[in-house]
mmCIF file of C-alpha atoms and ligand atoms in Angstrom:
data_model
loop_
_atom_site.group_PDB
_atom_site.id
_atom_site.type_symbol
_atom_site.label_atom_id
_atom_site.label_comp_id
_atom_site.label_asym_id
_atom_site.label_seq_id
_atom_site.Cartn_x
_atom_site.Cartn_y
_atom_site.Cartn_z
ATOM 1 C CA MET J 1 7.751 8.384 22.643
ATOM 2 C CA ASP J 2 9.621 5.846 20.569
ATOM 3 C CA SER J 3 8.620 5.222 16.983
ATOM 4 C CA ARG J 4 6.403 2.222 17.613
ATOM 5 C CA GLU J 5 4.541 3.909 20.495
ATOM 6 C CA ARG J 6 3.971 6.960 18.330
ATOM 7 C CA PHE J 7 2.794 4.837 15.425
ATOM 8 C CA LEU J 8 0.411 2.718 17.533
ATOM 9 C CA ALA J 9 -0.928 5.865 19.226
ATOM 10 C CA ALA J 10 -1.696 7.404 15.820
ATOM 11 C CA LEU J 11 -3.478 4.218 14.745
ATOM 12 C CA SER J 12 -5.624 4.129 17.880
ATOM 13 C CA GLY J 13 -6.329 7.878 18.060
ATOM 14 C CA SER J 14 -4.357 8.506 21.277
ATOM 15 C CA PRO J 15 -2.333 11.715 21.709
ATOM 16 C CA VAL J 16 1.098 11.827 20.032
ATOM 17 C CA ASP J 17 4.162 14.042 20.496
ATOM 18 C CA ARG J 18 4.132 14.462 16.705
ATOM 19 C CA PRO J 19 2.606 12.543 13.781
ATOM 20 C CA PRO J 20 4.566 9.439 12.769
ATOM 21 C CA VAL J 21 6.028 9.216 9.272
ATOM 22 C CA TRP J 22 6.674 6.418 6.790
ATOM 23 C CA LEU J 23 6.694 6.522 2.990
ATOM 24 C CA MET J 24 5.032 4.296 0.451
ATOM 25 C CA ARG J 25 7.689 2.260 -1.394
ATOM 26 C CA GLN J 26 10.307 3.461 1.076
ATOM 27 C CA ALA J 27 12.445 0.420 0.225
ATOM 28 C CA GLY J 28 13.246 0.402 -3.464
ATOM 29 C CA ARG J 29 15.324 1.463 -6.398
ATOM 30 C CA TYR J 30 16.057 5.022 -5.220
ATOM 31 C CA LEU J 31 18.290 3.472 -2.520
ATOM 32 C CA PRO J 32 21.824 2.329 -3.429
ATOM 33 C CA ASP J 33 21.794 -0.721 -1.171
ATOM 34 C CA TYR J 34 18.559 -1.930 -2.753
ATOM 35 C CA ARG J 35 20.163 -1.632 -6.194
ATOM 36 C CA ALA J 36 23.226 -3.508 -4.934
ATOM 37 C CA VAL J 37 21.035 -6.342 -3.627
ATOM 38 C CA ARG J 38 19.172 -6.500 -6.952
ATOM 39 C CA LYS J 39 22.476 -6.957 -8.790
ATOM 40 C CA THR J 40 22.891 -10.248 -6.980
ATOM 41 C CA ALA J 41 19.277 -11.469 -6.741
ATOM 42 C CA GLY J 42 16.230 -11.580 -9.012
ATOM 43 C CA PHE J 43 13.071 -9.874 -7.747
ATOM 44 C CA TRP J 44 11.274 -13.087 -6.701
ATOM 45 C CA GLU J 45 14.487 -14.466 -5.262
ATOM 46 C CA LEU J 46 14.758 -11.341 -3.116
ATOM 47 C CA CYS J 47 11.117 -11.659 -2.001
ATOM 48 C CA HIS J 48 11.655 -15.291 -0.968
ATOM 49 C CA SER J 49 14.728 -14.615 1.157
ATOM 50 C CA PRO J 50 13.929 -13.518 4.741
ATOM 51 C CA GLU J 51 17.490 -12.196 5.153
ATOM 52 C CA LEU J 52 17.341 -10.067 2.000
ATOM 53 C CA THR J 53 13.789 -8.772 2.518
ATOM 54 C CA THR J 54 14.743 -7.725 6.049
ATOM 55 C CA ARG J 55 17.940 -6.075 4.827
ATOM 56 C CA VAL J 56 16.153 -3.949 2.203
ATOM 57 C CA ALA J 57 13.245 -3.105 4.550
ATOM 58 C CA LEU J 58 15.695 -1.890 7.235
ATOM 59 C CA GLU J 59 17.809 0.290 4.933
ATOM 60 C CA PRO J 60 15.406 3.276 4.905
ATOM 61 C CA LEU J 61 14.997 3.052 8.715
ATOM 62 C CA ALA J 62 18.759 3.218 9.178
ATOM 63 C CA ARG J 63 19.049 6.228 6.887
ATOM 64 C CA PHE J 64 15.983 8.311 7.730
ATOM 65 C CA LYS J 65 13.933 9.235 10.806
ATOM 66 C CA LEU J 66 11.022 6.967 9.917
ATOM 67 C CA ASP J 67 8.581 5.480 12.404
ATOM 68 C CA ALA J 68 7.420 2.350 10.597
ATOM 69 C CA ALA J 69 8.704 -0.379 8.315
ATOM 70 C CA ILE J 70 6.830 -2.190 5.561
ATOM 71 C CA VAL J 71 7.544 -5.779 4.721
ATOM 72 C CA PHE J 72 9.355 -6.123 1.414
ATOM 73 C CA SER J 73 7.156 -7.967 -1.081
ATOM 74 C CA ASP J 74 4.854 -7.094 -3.973
ATOM 75 C CA ILE J 75 1.110 -7.013 -4.577
ATOM 76 C CA LEU J 76 1.547 -9.487 -7.464
ATOM 77 C CA VAL J 77 2.438 -12.288 -5.024
ATOM 78 C CA VAL J 78 -1.291 -13.159 -5.103
ATOM 79 C CA PRO J 79 -1.646 -13.765 -8.892
ATOM 80 C CA GLU J 80 1.685 -15.614 -8.791
ATOM 81 C CA ALA J 81 0.345 -17.925 -6.047
ATOM 82 C CA LEU J 82 -2.809 -18.487 -8.143
ATOM 83 C CA GLY J 83 -0.571 -19.842 -10.914
ATOM 84 C CA LEU J 84 -0.675 -16.893 -13.332
ATOM 85 C CA GLY J 85 3.103 -16.782 -13.877
ATOM 86 C CA VAL J 86 4.259 -13.302 -12.876
ATOM 87 C CA THR J 87 7.660 -12.045 -14.049
ATOM 88 C CA PHE J 88 9.390 -8.687 -13.605
ATOM 89 C CA GLY J 89 11.338 -7.915 -16.768
ATOM 90 C CA ALA J 90 14.156 -5.395 -16.473
ATOM 91 C CA GLY J 91 12.658 -1.922 -16.905
ATOM 92 C CA GLU J 92 9.341 -3.107 -18.394
ATOM 93 C CA GLY J 93 7.311 -3.717 -15.266
ATOM 94 C CA PRO J 94 5.427 -6.884 -14.401
ATOM 95 C CA GLN J 95 4.052 -9.422 -16.881
ATOM 96 C CA LEU J 96 1.568 -12.260 -16.377
ATOM 97 C CA ALA J 97 1.900 -15.411 -18.507
ATOM 98 C CA ARG J 98 -1.794 -16.359 -18.109
ATOM 99 C CA THR J 99 -4.516 -13.727 -18.185
ATOM 100 C CA LEU J 100 -8.198 -13.753 -17.270
ATOM 101 C CA SER J 101 -10.742 -13.386 -20.068
ATOM 102 C CA THR J 102 -13.142 -16.361 -19.785
ATOM 103 C CA SER J 103 -14.698 -18.471 -17.026
ATOM 104 C CA ALA J 104 -12.379 -21.319 -18.080
ATOM 105 C CA ASP J 105 -9.435 -19.063 -17.218
ATOM 106 C CA LEU J 106 -10.886 -18.447 -13.769
ATOM 107 C CA ALA J 107 -11.546 -22.173 -13.282
ATOM 108 C CA GLY J 108 -7.822 -22.710 -13.921
ATOM 109 C CA TRP J 109 -6.758 -20.514 -10.983
ATOM 110 C CA LYS J 110 -5.010 -22.606 -8.343
ATOM 111 C CA VAL J 111 -6.994 -21.350 -5.370
ATOM 112 C CA GLU J 112 -6.350 -24.353 -3.185
ATOM 113 C CA GLY J 113 -3.121 -23.912 -1.269
ATOM 114 C CA ALA J 114 -2.623 -20.349 -2.597
ATOM 115 C CA ALA J 115 -2.365 -18.818 0.891
ATOM 116 C CA ALA J 116 0.167 -21.477 1.895
ATOM 117 C CA ARG J 117 2.251 -20.720 -1.206
ATOM 118 C CA MET J 118 2.480 -17.139 0.062
ATOM 119 C CA GLY J 119 3.839 -18.299 3.423
ATOM 120 C CA PHE J 120 7.198 -16.747 2.565
ATOM 121 C CA VAL J 121 5.669 -13.283 3.050
ATOM 122 C CA ALA J 122 4.470 -14.063 6.604
ATOM 123 C CA ASN J 123 7.936 -15.461 7.149
ATOM 124 C CA ALA J 124 9.468 -12.192 5.951
ATOM 125 C CA VAL J 125 7.173 -10.307 8.374
ATOM 126 C CA LYS J 126 8.299 -12.534 11.258
ATOM 127 C CA HIS J 127 11.964 -12.053 10.401
ATOM 128 C CA LEU J 128 11.614 -8.287 10.041
ATOM 129 C CA LYS J 129 9.565 -8.059 13.250
ATOM 130 C CA ALA J 130 12.387 -9.689 15.199
ATOM 131 C CA ALA J 131 14.949 -7.298 13.688
ATOM 132 C CA LEU J 132 12.794 -4.277 14.587
ATOM 133 C CA ALA J 133 12.762 -5.350 18.252
ATOM 134 C CA ASN J 134 9.459 -3.494 18.815
ATOM 135 C CA ARG J 135 11.112 -0.136 18.164
ATOM 136 C CA TYR J 136 9.168 0.621 14.958
ATOM 137 C CA GLY J 137 5.677 0.089 13.622
ATOM 138 C CA LEU J 138 5.295 -2.657 11.025
ATOM 139 C CA PHE J 139 3.049 -2.750 7.968
ATOM 140 C CA GLY J 140 1.935 -5.767 6.030
ATOM 141 C CA PHE J 141 0.145 -5.219 2.720
ATOM 142 C CA ALA J 142 -1.682 -6.616 -0.281
ATOM 143 C CA GLY J 143 -3.235 -5.340 -3.489
ATOM 144 C CA ALA J 144 -6.948 -4.516 -3.293
ATOM 145 C CA PRO J 145 -9.118 -6.927 -5.340
ATOM 146 C CA PHE J 146 -9.802 -4.573 -8.245
ATOM 147 C CA THR J 147 -6.141 -3.637 -8.677
ATOM 148 C CA LEU J 148 -5.185 -7.328 -8.766
ATOM 149 C CA PHE J 149 -8.073 -8.034 -11.149
ATOM 150 C CA ALA J 150 -6.772 -5.226 -13.388
ATOM 151 C CA TYR J 151 -3.341 -6.892 -13.686
ATOM 152 C CA CYS J 152 -4.940 -10.351 -14.135
ATOM 153 C CA THR J 153 -7.098 -9.220 -17.066
ATOM 154 C CA GLU J 154 -4.496 -6.967 -18.702
ATOM 155 C CA GLY J 155 -1.512 -9.275 -18.192
ATOM 156 C CA GLY J 156 0.730 -6.361 -17.216
ATOM 157 C CA GLY J 157 0.774 -2.640 -16.642
ATOM 158 C CA SER J 158 -1.527 -0.194 -18.450
ATOM 159 C CA ASP J 159 -2.613 3.435 -18.160
ATOM 160 C CA ASP J 160 -6.319 2.740 -18.397
ATOM 161 C CA PHE J 161 -6.824 -1.005 -17.749
ATOM 162 C CA LEU J 162 -9.602 -1.109 -20.329
ATOM 163 C CA LYS J 163 -9.848 -4.910 -20.335
ATOM 164 C CA ALA J 164 -10.789 -4.895 -16.670
ATOM 165 C CA ARG J 165 -13.266 -2.045 -17.059
ATOM 166 C CA VAL J 166 -14.905 -3.688 -20.075
ATOM 167 C CA MET J 167 -15.185 -7.031 -18.303
ATOM 168 C CA LEU J 168 -17.060 -5.459 -15.383
ATOM 169 C CA HIS J 169 -19.930 -4.711 -17.773
ATOM 170 C CA GLN J 170 -19.571 -7.394 -20.447
ATOM 171 C CA GLN J 171 -19.113 -10.330 -18.059
ATOM 172 C CA PRO J 172 -20.197 -8.973 -14.669
ATOM 173 C CA ALA J 173 -20.783 -12.400 -13.105
ATOM 174 C CA LEU J 174 -17.282 -13.541 -14.071
ATOM 175 C CA ALA J 175 -15.789 -10.279 -12.817
ATOM 176 C CA GLU J 176 -17.620 -10.551 -9.486
ATOM 177 C CA LYS J 177 -16.508 -14.146 -9.052
ATOM 178 C CA ALA J 178 -12.885 -13.264 -9.826
ATOM 179 C CA LEU J 179 -12.987 -10.293 -7.424
ATOM 180 C CA ALA J 180 -14.480 -12.463 -4.672
ATOM 181 C CA THR J 181 -11.826 -15.139 -5.244
ATOM 182 C CA LEU J 182 -9.014 -12.571 -5.078
ATOM 183 C CA ALA J 183 -10.593 -11.121 -1.938
ATOM 184 C CA ASP J 184 -10.879 -14.437 -0.104
ATOM 185 C CA VAL J 185 -7.294 -15.415 -0.851
ATOM 186 C CA THR J 186 -6.148 -11.940 0.202
ATOM 187 C CA ALA J 187 -8.088 -12.066 3.486
ATOM 188 C CA GLU J 188 -6.283 -15.264 4.473
ATOM 189 C CA TYR J 189 -2.952 -13.891 3.285
ATOM 190 C CA LEU J 190 -3.276 -10.639 5.291
ATOM 191 C CA ASP J 191 -4.426 -12.483 8.385
ATOM 192 C CA ALA J 192 -1.215 -14.537 8.207
ATOM 193 C CA GLN J 193 0.829 -11.318 7.976
ATOM 194 C CA CYS J 194 -0.924 -9.969 11.105
ATOM 195 C CA GLU J 195 -0.384 -13.245 12.914
ATOM 196 C CA ALA J 196 3.312 -12.996 12.015
ATOM 197 C CA GLY J 197 3.556 -9.581 13.692
ATOM 198 C CA ALA J 198 2.307 -6.815 11.357
ATOM 199 C CA ASP J 199 0.741 -3.984 13.429
ATOM 200 C CA THR J 200 -1.539 -3.065 10.549
ATOM 201 C CA VAL J 201 -2.045 -3.955 6.907
ATOM 202 C CA GLN J 202 -2.581 -1.698 3.931
ATOM 203 C CA LEU J 203 -4.675 -2.496 0.869
ATOM 204 C CA PHE J 204 -3.239 -0.841 -2.245
ATOM 205 C CA ASP J 205 -6.000 0.042 -4.702
ATOM 206 C CA THR J 206 -3.654 1.707 -7.156
ATOM 207 C CA TRP J 207 -6.127 1.483 -10.051
ATOM 208 C CA GLY J 208 -9.461 1.762 -8.217
ATOM 209 C CA GLY J 209 -9.620 5.474 -9.059
ATOM 210 C CA LEU J 210 -10.189 4.569 -12.726
ATOM 211 C CA LEU J 211 -13.757 3.617 -11.854
ATOM 212 C CA ASP J 212 -16.724 5.877 -11.328
ATOM 213 C CA ARG J 213 -18.455 5.869 -7.970
ATOM 214 C CA GLU J 214 -21.266 3.567 -9.046
ATOM 215 C CA ASP J 215 -18.874 0.865 -10.289
ATOM 216 C CA TYR J 216 -16.681 1.216 -7.231
ATOM 217 C CA VAL J 217 -19.720 0.672 -5.004
ATOM 218 C CA ARG J 218 -21.005 -2.229 -7.063
ATOM 219 C CA PHE J 219 -17.781 -4.164 -7.695
ATOM 220 C CA CYS J 220 -14.959 -3.003 -5.432
ATOM 221 C CA LEU J 221 -16.500 -2.297 -2.054
ATOM 222 C CA PRO J 222 -18.158 -5.727 -1.628
ATOM 223 C CA ALA J 223 -14.843 -7.401 -2.484
ATOM 224 C CA ILE J 224 -12.911 -5.123 -0.094
ATOM 225 C CA ARG J 225 -15.408 -5.896 2.678
ATOM 226 C CA ARG J 226 -14.806 -9.640 2.186
ATOM 227 C CA ILE J 227 -11.286 -8.812 3.362
ATOM 228 C CA THR J 228 -11.888 -6.146 5.994
ATOM 229 C CA GLU J 229 -14.831 -7.772 7.804
ATOM 230 C CA PRO J 230 -13.050 -10.962 8.922
ATOM 231 C CA LEU J 231 -9.845 -9.060 9.708
ATOM 232 C CA ARG J 232 -11.487 -6.334 11.768
ATOM 233 C CA ALA J 233 -13.669 -8.895 13.557
ATOM 234 C CA LYS J 234 -10.363 -10.248 14.907
ATOM 235 C CA GLY J 235 -9.178 -6.761 15.920
ATOM 236 C CA ARG J 236 -6.768 -6.345 12.981
ATOM 237 C CA LYS J 237 -6.195 -2.780 11.749
ATOM 238 C CA VAL J 238 -6.632 -2.098 8.044
ATOM 239 C CA MET J 239 -5.698 0.947 5.960
ATOM 240 C CA LEU J 240 -6.940 1.554 2.408
ATOM 241 C CA PHE J 241 -5.121 3.498 -0.299
ATOM 242 C CA VAL J 242 -7.081 4.367 -3.442
ATOM 243 C CA ARG J 243 -4.931 6.224 -5.913
ATOM 244 C CA GLY J 244 -6.925 8.907 -7.736
ATOM 245 C CA GLY J 245 -9.869 8.156 -5.453
ATOM 246 C CA GLN J 246 -10.952 11.687 -4.475
ATOM 247 C CA HIS J 247 -14.316 11.237 -6.214
ATOM 248 C CA LEU J 248 -14.805 8.021 -4.229
ATOM 249 C CA LEU J 249 -14.310 9.605 -0.825
ATOM 250 C CA PRO J 250 -18.069 9.865 -0.079
ATOM 251 C CA VAL J 251 -18.473 6.064 -0.389
ATOM 252 C CA LEU J 252 -15.164 4.824 1.041
ATOM 253 C CA GLY J 253 -16.655 4.708 4.545
ATOM 254 C CA GLU J 254 -18.374 1.510 3.366
ATOM 255 C CA ALA J 255 -14.992 -0.190 2.948
ATOM 256 C CA ASN J 256 -14.989 -0.901 6.704
ATOM 257 C CA VAL J 257 -11.396 0.163 7.344
ATOM 258 C CA ASP J 258 -9.560 1.936 10.167
ATOM 259 C CA GLY J 259 -8.066 4.559 7.932
ATOM 260 C CA PHE J 260 -7.382 5.964 4.502
ATOM 261 C CA SER J 261 -4.154 6.711 2.754
ATOM 262 C CA LEU J 262 -4.821 9.857 0.729
ATOM 263 C CA ASP J 263 -3.521 10.432 -2.760
ATOM 264 C CA TRP J 264 -1.742 13.785 -3.315
ATOM 265 C CA ARG J 265 -4.802 15.222 -5.100
ATOM 266 C CA ALA J 266 -7.145 14.572 -2.187
ATOM 267 C CA ASP J 267 -7.934 17.513 0.072
ATOM 268 C CA TRP J 268 -6.945 16.681 3.653
ATOM 269 C CA ARG J 269 -9.466 19.004 5.313
ATOM 270 C CA GLU J 270 -12.296 17.626 3.184
ATOM 271 C CA ALA J 271 -11.325 14.032 3.998
ATOM 272 C CA ARG J 272 -11.093 14.892 7.705
ATOM 273 C CA ALA J 273 -14.442 16.652 7.746
ATOM 274 C CA ARG J 274 -16.037 13.556 6.218
ATOM 275 C CA TYR J 275 -14.174 11.013 8.353
ATOM 276 C CA PRO J 276 -13.473 12.489 11.792
ATOM 277 C CA ARG J 277 -12.814 9.090 13.450
ATOM 278 C CA HIS J 278 -10.606 7.485 10.783
ATOM 279 C CA VAL J 279 -6.839 7.501 10.640
ATOM 280 C CA LEU J 280 -5.672 9.638 7.727
ATOM 281 C CA GLN J 281 -2.350 9.172 6.049
ATOM 282 C CA GLY J 282 -0.642 10.931 3.170
ATOM 283 C CA ASN J 283 -0.581 12.981 1.100
ATOM 284 C CA LEU J 284 2.577 14.668 -0.174
ATOM 285 C CA ASP J 285 3.078 14.649 -3.922
ATOM 286 C CA PRO J 286 5.971 12.291 -4.835
ATOM 287 C CA ALA J 287 6.828 14.741 -7.666
ATOM 288 C CA ARG J 288 7.595 17.373 -5.022
ATOM 289 C CA LEU J 289 10.466 15.209 -3.829
ATOM 290 C CA LEU J 290 11.940 15.214 -7.335
ATOM 291 C CA ALA J 291 11.830 19.019 -7.212
ATOM 292 C CA GLY J 292 14.346 18.981 -4.340
ATOM 293 C CA ALA J 293 14.717 19.348 -0.589
ATOM 294 C CA GLU J 294 13.478 22.912 -0.262
ATOM 295 C CA PRO J 295 10.062 22.477 -1.926
ATOM 296 C CA THR J 296 9.683 19.135 -0.133
ATOM 297 C CA VAL J 297 10.316 20.677 3.271
ATOM 298 C CA ALA J 298 7.869 23.503 2.513
ATOM 299 C CA ALA J 299 5.140 21.006 1.542
ATOM 300 C CA THR J 300 5.854 18.888 4.626
ATOM 301 C CA ARG J 301 5.595 21.931 6.873
ATOM 302 C CA SER J 302 2.240 22.909 5.455
ATOM 303 C CA LEU J 303 0.910 19.338 5.745
ATOM 304 C CA LEU J 304 1.969 19.267 9.407
ATOM 305 C CA SER J 305 0.190 22.519 10.058
ATOM 306 C CA VAL J 306 -3.037 21.195 8.495
ATOM 307 C CA MET J 307 -2.723 18.121 10.732
ATOM 308 C CA ARG J 308 -2.304 20.247 13.845
ATOM 309 C CA GLU J 309 -5.124 22.555 12.897
ATOM 310 C CA THR J 310 -7.690 19.884 12.009
ATOM 311 C CA ASP J 311 -6.937 17.147 14.529
ATOM 312 C CA ASP J 312 -4.479 18.338 17.097
ATOM 313 C CA ALA J 313 -2.290 16.004 15.016
ATOM 314 C CA LYS J 314 -4.185 12.944 16.248
ATOM 315 C CA ARG J 315 -4.994 10.032 13.917
ATOM 316 C CA CYS J 316 -2.569 11.474 11.355
ATOM 317 C CA ILE J 317 0.358 9.797 9.619
ATOM 318 C CA VAL J 318 2.734 11.679 7.335
ATOM 319 C CA ASN J 319 3.299 9.848 4.049
ATOM 320 C CA LEU J 320 3.360 10.421 0.308
ATOM 321 C CA GLY J 321 0.266 10.310 -1.895
ATOM 322 C CA HIS J 322 1.855 7.482 -3.895
ATOM 323 C CA GLY J 323 5.131 5.552 -3.911
ATOM 324 C CA ILE J 324 8.533 7.251 -3.994
ATOM 325 C CA HIS J 325 9.766 7.698 -7.549
ATOM 326 C CA LYS J 326 12.912 5.736 -8.362
ATOM 327 C CA ASP J 327 14.857 8.902 -9.310
ATOM 328 C CA THR J 328 14.300 10.528 -5.896
ATOM 329 C CA ASN J 329 17.427 11.793 -4.158
ATOM 330 C CA PRO J 330 17.773 10.085 -0.740
ATOM 331 C CA ASP J 331 18.909 13.446 0.725
ATOM 332 C CA THR J 332 15.469 14.870 -0.053
ATOM 333 C CA VAL J 333 13.833 11.988 1.807
ATOM 334 C CA ALA J 334 16.154 12.700 4.737
ATOM 335 C CA ALA J 335 15.085 16.372 4.697
ATOM 336 C CA LEU J 336 11.395 15.408 4.718
ATOM 337 C CA CYS J 337 11.821 13.087 7.713
ATOM 338 C CA GLU J 338 13.969 15.651 9.594
ATOM 339 C CA GLU J 339 11.252 18.237 9.130
ATOM 340 C CA VAL J 340 8.617 15.931 10.613
ATOM 341 C CA ALA J 341 10.885 15.027 13.547
ATOM 342 C CA ARG J 342 11.727 18.687 14.250
ATOM 343 C CA ASN J 343 8.473 20.449 13.510
ATOM 344 C CA GLY J 344 5.778 17.887 14.129
HETATM 345 O O1 LIG G 401 9.044 -0.247 0.632
HETATM 346 C C1 LIG G 401 8.128 -0.717 -0.073
HETATM 347 O O2 LIG G 401 6.999 -0.228 -0.031
HETATM 348 C C2 LIG G 401 8.466 -1.846 -0.987
HETATM 349 C C3 LIG G 401 7.472 -2.930 -1.087
HETATM 350 C C4 LIG G 401 6.564 -2.817 -2.307
HETATM 351 C C5 LIG G 401 6.913 -3.168 -3.646
HETATM 352 N N1 LIG G 401 5.785 -3.095 -4.415
HETATM 353 C C6 LIG G 401 8.250 -3.573 -4.111
HETATM 354 C C7 LIG G 401 8.592 -3.487 -5.551
HETATM 355 C C8 LIG G 401 5.209 -2.461 -2.303
HETATM 356 C C9 LIG G 401 4.360 -1.943 -1.144
HETATM 357 C C10 LIG G 401 4.742 -2.643 -3.644
HETATM 358 C C11 LIG G 401 3.340 -2.426 -4.039
HETATM 359 C C12 LIG G 401 2.961 -2.457 -5.462
HETATM 360 N N2 LIG G 401 3.468 -3.234 -6.471
HETATM 361 C C13 LIG G 401 1.888 -1.717 -5.990
HETATM 362 C C14 LIG G 401 0.956 -0.809 -5.197
HETATM 363 C C15 LIG G 401 1.582 0.472 -4.810
HETATM 364 C C16 LIG G 401 1.861 1.399 -5.943
HETATM 365 O O3 LIG G 401 3.026 1.806 -6.057
HETATM 366 O O4 LIG G 401 0.940 1.741 -6.676
HETATM 367 C C17 LIG G 401 1.807 -2.010 -7.372
HETATM 368 C C18 LIG G 401 0.818 -1.436 -8.358
HETATM 369 C C19 LIG G 401 2.804 -2.989 -7.670
HETATM 370 C C20 LIG G 401 3.051 -3.667 -8.965
HETATM 371 C C21 LIG G 401 4.447 -3.512 -9.424
HETATM 372 N N3 LIG G 401 5.533 -4.131 -8.850
HETATM 373 C C22 LIG G 401 4.921 -2.741 -10.510
HETATM 374 C C23 LIG G 401 4.050 -1.901 -11.408
HETATM 375 C C24 LIG G 401 6.314 -2.911 -10.565
HETATM 376 C C25 LIG G 401 7.301 -2.378 -11.588
HETATM 377 C C26 LIG G 401 7.437 -0.931 -11.619
HETATM 378 C C27 LIG G 401 7.638 -0.274 -10.289
HETATM 379 O O5 LIG G 401 6.744 0.501 -9.874
HETATM 380 O O6 LIG G 401 8.683 -0.470 -9.651
HETATM 381 C C28 LIG G 401 6.684 -3.741 -9.492
HETATM 382 C C29 LIG G 401 8.049 -4.184 -9.105
HETATM 383 C C30 LIG G 401 8.534 -3.773 -7.764
HETATM 384 N N4 LIG G 401 7.872 -3.975 -6.609
HETATM 385 C C31 LIG G 401 9.769 -3.117 -7.479
HETATM 386 C C32 LIG G 401 9.822 -2.948 -6.084
HETATM 387 C C33 LIG G 401 10.934 -2.329 -5.284
HETATM 388 C C34 LIG G 401 10.866 -2.786 -8.492
HETATM 389 C C35 LIG G 401 11.457 -4.063 -8.966
HETATM 390 C C36 LIG G 401 12.934 -3.997 -9.243
HETATM 391 O O7 LIG G 401 13.710 -4.125 -8.289
HETATM 392 O O8 LIG G 401 13.283 -3.875 -10.414
#
C-alpha cells in the first residue's frame, strides 16, 4: 500500500497493512528548513506564497515516513479575512487589532467576500496536491467556531479565554450570532479546500475543552454542525480535534463528523467503545517527544498495540494529542515514524 491508499483506507474503514501516521503541526519551527524560510519571509507572506507553503509542507514528508501532508496555513486566516487585523509578533503569539465585545463590533466584520479573500489557502492546497502526485494523503483545516471566537474576543492568546466564556452567558445572542457567522464563513472556506484537492479537513477546537458539557452542547455543537452538515452532504470527510475534550466525548457524536482526533489525556479504548464506526486519531503526548526517542518509541508501540487490539488497526491514524512542540528533536520524530512503519 502506498501512503495515500493507506490513508484513504483508514478514513473509509477498509483494511490497512498498518495504521497511517501524520503529526499535528508537522511543518513548523522544530524543522531547520522552516526556520530558514521564516528568516526570509514574514508569516503571512509565507502563507500567501504557494511555492513557500508547498516547500514547508513537504519538508516533513521528505524527512520522515509520514503518510499525509497538511496544507501550511493558520486557523487565524478566518479572523484576518473578516478584517480583524491579525499579526504574529516574534515570540509573542498572535494578536488581533480589533476584538469582539459589542454587536457593533460584529456588525463591522467584513463577511462579504471573506471566503474569496482566503482563496490563497485553496491555492496552496492545489499547489501542494500537484507536488504530492497522489502519493500522500492531504489535509485541509480550519479553526472550530468556538476557538476562533475565543481569539476574536480575547484579541490574542490566553490560558483561560475568560472574555469568551463570560460573553457566552452575558451576551448569549451576540455570541451565538458570532459563532454562526464564523461557522458559515468556515464552511465555505473548507469546501474550497476540498474542491482544491484536500482528502479530508480537520476542525481544530483547541480551546473547546475549556467549556463544560452543557455549554459545549448549547453553543459549540450547533455552530460545528453548520459546517459539517453541508460538507458531509457533499461527501466531504471531516475530522474534529477538541483539545482537553475528554469530558465532552459523550456528546461529540452530535458534531456530525467522520472522526475524532484525540487529545493525549483521552482514553483510546473508551473513545473506541463509544464510537465504534468513527475514525480515531491521536493521541501521543507531545511532551513524550521532548523526553527523547526511547520513551517516544515505547509510547508509540503501546498505542499501536491498543489499535490492533481494539480495531484490528482499522479506522485508526497515529498522531499526537496536540501539535509538535517547537523544541522537539527531529530525530525523535524520525524514530516515532520508523516505529509505526516497522511495527504497525
Ligand atoms: O504542519 C502544520 O500543521 C502547520 C500548519 C498550522 C499552523 N497553525 C502553522 C503555524 C496549523 C494546523 C496551525 C493551527 C493553529 N494555529 C491552531 C490549532 C492547533 C493547535 O496547535 O492548537 C492554533 C490555536 C493556532 C493559532 C496560532 N498560530 C498560535 C497560537 C501561534 C503562535 C504560537 C505557536 O503555537 O506557534 C500561531 C503561529 C503559527 N502557526 C506558527 C506556525 C508554524 C509559528 C509562527 C512562526 O513561524 O513564528
